[in-house]
């Protein structure tokens, strides 16, 4: 299958036309209703360059039937199999005049419910009562992320840039990548399309230059149980 091969070999795949215009409008309506009625919510992060909702699928669970439409379910299962659950989700809204940019990095942490000293789980942090930790590489290697694009995303409004196949190199410092030998792709996605990516894929995004908004729902998945009493803090089973 094309998409499965792309995810395995390149670390990412772009699939357009996963969501209808009507499904996207329903998602926007649910998000706007929540943000307008709960402006002081602790899980909201707001600045002139970025608005974000952490624990998105728990804050607005009404979005889940629209997100996990038949198209998305038909994509996930052939690529990754059964048994995956949500471990984390964030809604990003990058406004029209945003100067927000993100340097190249890998996604190295997971969200857990408490801090327990477990071998090979390191670099603990806590932010707003949320524990994050870097797990063993094999956990990261088997997880995946889906980014749902509520707006058309181009190189001019902060589309992700990735280093193809960088997910296959394990955990790396960015200075150990020889950019002269690497292939960089700008991941432009249509409204209603998705990008699938592996956490260890190096990715970055530039500032917005075309005065166009960029809204994305970022969802991370795993099917691995954590050891020694550690639990995923946002674990949610996907209902078919």
Coordinates of C-alpha atoms in Angstrom, one line a residue:
X1 CA 0.0 0.0 0.0
X2 CA 1.4 3.4 -1.1
X3 CA 0.8 5.2 2.2
X4 CA 2.2 2.4 4.3
X5 CA 5.4 2.3 2.3
X6 CA 5.7 6.1 2.5
X7 CA 5.4 6.1 6.3
X8 CA 7.9 3.2 6.7
X9 CA 10.5 4.5 4.2
X10 CA 10.1 8.3 4.4
X11 CA 8.6 8.7 7.9
X12 CA 5.5 10.5 6.7
X13 CA 2.7 10.5 4.2
X14 CA 0.2 13.2 3.0
X15 CA -3.3 12.1 2.2
X16 CA -5.8 14.7 0.9
X17 CA -9.7 14.5 0.8
X18 CA -10.0 12.6 4.1
X19 CA -12.6 15.0 5.5
X20 CA -15.5 16.6 3.7
X21 CA -16.2 20.3 3.8
X22 CA -19.2 19.6 6.1
X23 CA -17.1 17.5 8.5
X24 CA -14.5 20.3 8.7
X25 CA -17.2 22.9 9.3
X26 CA -18.7 20.8 12.1
X27 CA -15.2 20.5 13.8
X28 CA -14.7 24.3 13.5
X29 CA -18.1 24.9 15.0
X30 CA -17.5 22.6 18.0
X31 CA -14.0 24.2 18.6
X32 CA -15.3 27.8 18.4
X33 CA -18.2 27.0 20.7
X34 CA -15.8 25.6 23.3
X35 CA -13.3 28.4 23.1
X36 CA -15.9 31.2 23.2
X37 CA -17.7 29.8 26.2
X38 CA -14.6 28.8 28.2
X39 CA -12.1 31.6 27.6
X40 CA -10.1 31.0 30.8
X41 CA -9.7 27.3 30.5
X42 CA -6.4 26.0 31.9
X43 CA -5.7 23.8 28.9
X44 CA -5.8 26.8 26.5
X45 CA -2.6 28.5 25.6
X46 CA -3.0 31.9 24.0
X47 CA -0.5 34.4 22.5
X48 CA -0.6 36.7 19.5
X49 CA 1.4 34.0 17.5
X50 CA -0.4 30.8 18.6
X51 CA -3.6 29.5 20.2
X52 CA -3.5 25.9 21.4
X53 CA -5.8 23.5 23.3
X54 CA -4.0 20.7 25.1
X55 CA -5.8 17.4 25.8
X56 CA -8.0 18.4 22.8
X57 CA -9.9 15.1 22.6
X58 CA -10.8 15.3 26.3
X59 CA -11.7 19.0 26.2
X60 CA -14.0 18.6 23.1
X61 CA -14.9 14.9 22.9
X62 CA -17.8 15.8 20.6
X63 CA -15.2 16.1 17.8
X64 CA -14.2 12.5 17.9
X65 CA -17.0 11.0 15.8
X66 CA -16.2 13.6 13.1
X67 CA -12.4 12.9 13.4
X68 CA -12.7 9.2 13.2
X69 CA -14.8 9.0 10.1
X70 CA -14.8 6.0 7.9
X71 CA -12.1 7.4 5.7
X72 CA -9.6 7.9 8.6
X73 CA -10.4 4.4 10.0
X74 CA -9.8 2.9 6.6
X75 CA -6.4 4.6 6.5
X76 CA -5.2 3.8 10.0
X77 CA -5.9 0.0 10.1
X78 CA -4.1 -1.1 6.9
X79 CA -1.0 0.9 7.8
X80 CA -0.8 0.3 11.6
X81 CA -3.1 -2.5 12.4
X82 CA -5.6 -2.7 15.2
X83 CA -5.4 -1.9 18.9
X84 CA -4.1 1.7 18.7
X85 CA -5.4 4.3 21.1
X86 CA -5.0 8.1 21.5
X87 CA -2.2 9.1 23.8
X88 CA -2.2 12.8 23.3
X89 CA -3.9 15.5 21.2
X90 CA -3.4 19.2 20.7
X91 CA -5.3 21.8 18.6
X92 CA -3.1 24.5 17.1
X93 CA -4.3 27.7 15.6
X94 CA -1.6 29.8 14.0
X95 CA -3.1 33.2 13.2
X96 CA -2.8 35.1 9.9
X97 CA 0.1 37.3 11.1
X98 CA 1.9 34.8 13.2
X99 CA 5.7 34.9 13.7
X100 CA 5.6 31.5 15.4
X101 CA 8.2 29.2 14.0
X102 CA 9.6 25.9 15.3
X103 CA 13.2 24.7 14.7
X104 CA 14.0 21.2 13.6
X105 CA 13.4 18.6 16.3
X106 CA 12.1 15.1 17.0
X107 CA 9.1 14.4 19.3
X108 CA 10.8 12.6 22.1
X109 CA 8.4 12.8 25.1
X110 CA 5.1 11.2 26.0
X111 CA 2.5 12.3 28.5
X112 CA 2.0 10.2 31.6
X113 CA -0.2 10.4 34.7
X114 CA 2.5 10.4 37.4
X115 CA 6.3 10.3 37.9
X116 CA 7.7 6.9 38.7
X117 CA 11.4 6.0 38.5
X118 CA 11.4 3.4 35.7
X119 CA 14.6 2.2 33.9
X120 CA 15.2 4.0 30.5
X121 CA 12.4 6.6 31.1
X122 CA 14.3 9.9 31.5
X123 CA 14.3 13.7 31.2
X124 CA 11.2 14.1 33.3
X125 CA 9.3 17.5 33.1
X126 CA 6.0 18.8 34.5
X127 CA 4.0 21.6 33.0
X128 CA 0.6 22.6 34.4
X129 CA 0.2 19.3 36.3
X130 CA 1.1 17.3 33.2
X131 CA 4.1 14.9 33.5
X132 CA 6.2 14.3 30.3
X133 CA 9.0 11.8 30.0
X134 CA 11.3 10.5 27.3
X135 CA 10.6 6.7 26.9
X136 CA 12.8 4.0 25.4
X137 CA 13.4 4.5 21.7
X138 CA 11.4 1.4 20.8
X139 CA 8.2 3.0 22.2
X140 CA 8.7 6.1 20.1
X141 CA 9.6 4.0 17.0
X142 CA 6.2 2.2 17.2
X143 CA 4.0 5.3 17.8
X144 CA 2.6 7.6 15.1
X145 CA 1.0 11.0 14.8
X146 CA -1.9 12.2 12.6
X147 CA -2.2 15.9 11.8
X148 CA -5.7 16.9 10.5
X149 CA -5.6 20.1 8.5
X150 CA -8.6 22.4 9.0
X151 CA -7.1 25.0 6.7
X152 CA -5.1 24.7 3.5
X153 CA -1.4 24.6 4.6
X154 CA 1.4 25.8 2.3
X155 CA 5.0 26.8 2.6
X156 CA 3.7 30.4 3.1
X157 CA 1.7 29.7 6.2
X158 CA 3.9 27.4 8.2
X159 CA 3.6 24.0 6.6
X160 CA 5.8 21.4 8.3
X161 CA 9.3 20.9 6.8
X162 CA 10.7 17.4 7.3
X163 CA 13.9 15.5 6.7
X164 CA 12.9 12.4 4.7
X165 CA 13.7 9.1 6.4
X166 CA 15.3 10.8 9.4
X167 CA 13.0 8.7 11.7
X168 CA 15.1 5.6 10.8
X169 CA 18.2 6.9 12.5
X170 CA 17.1 6.7 16.1
X171 CA 17.4 9.6 18.5
X172 CA 19.8 12.1 17.1
X173 CA 21.2 15.6 17.8
X174 CA 20.3 17.8 14.9
X175 CA 24.0 18.7 14.4
X176 CA 24.7 15.1 13.6
X177 CA 22.6 15.3 10.5
X178 CA 24.5 16.2 7.4
X179 CA 22.0 18.5 5.6
X180 CA 24.0 18.4 2.4
X181 CA 23.2 14.7 2.1
X182 CA 19.6 14.8 3.4
X183 CA 16.3 15.4 1.5
X184 CA 14.0 18.1 2.9
X185 CA 10.3 18.1 2.0
X186 CA 7.8 20.9 2.6
X187 CA 4.5 19.2 3.5
X188 CA 1.7 21.1 1.9
X189 CA -1.7 19.7 2.7
X190 CA -5.1 20.7 1.4
X191 CA -8.0 21.6 3.8
X192 CA -9.5 18.4 4.9
X193 CA -6.3 16.4 4.3
X194 CA -4.0 14.7 6.8
X195 CA -0.4 14.2 7.4
X196 CA 0.8 11.0 9.1
X197 CA 4.2 11.1 10.6
X198 CA 6.5 9.1 12.9
X199 CA 7.7 10.9 16.1
X200 CA 11.4 10.5 15.4
X201 CA 11.1 12.3 12.0
X202 CA 12.9 15.6 12.2
X203 CA 10.4 18.3 11.5
X204 CA 10.2 22.1 11.7
X205 CA 7.9 25.0 10.6
X206 CA 8.5 28.5 9.4
X207 CA 6.7 31.8 10.1
X208 CA 3.5 32.7 8.3
X209 CA 4.2 35.1 5.3
X210 CA 0.9 35.1 3.4
X211 CA -1.6 36.3 6.0
X212 CA -3.4 32.9 6.0
X213 CA -4.5 31.1 9.1
X214 CA -3.3 27.6 9.8
X215 CA -5.4 25.3 12.1
X216 CA -4.3 21.7 12.8
X217 CA -5.5 18.9 15.1
X218 CA -2.4 16.9 16.2
X219 CA -3.2 13.4 17.6
X220 CA -0.6 10.9 18.8
X221 CA -1.2 7.1 18.9
X222 CA 0.3 4.1 20.5
X223 CA -0.7 0.5 21.2
X224 CA 1.9 -0.2 23.9
X225 CA 1.2 -0.5 27.6
X226 CA 3.8 1.2 29.8
X227 CA 5.7 -0.7 32.5
X228 CA 5.8 -0.6 36.3
X229 CA 2.5 1.2 36.9
X230 CA 3.2 4.1 34.4
X231 CA 0.0 5.1 32.5
X232 CA -0.6 7.3 29.5
X233 CA -2.2 10.4 30.9
X234 CA -4.6 10.9 28.0
X235 CA -5.2 7.4 26.9
X236 CA -8.5 7.1 25.0
X237 CA -9.7 4.0 23.1
X238 CA -11.1 4.8 19.7
X239 CA -14.7 3.7 19.3
X240 CA -15.6 2.3 15.9

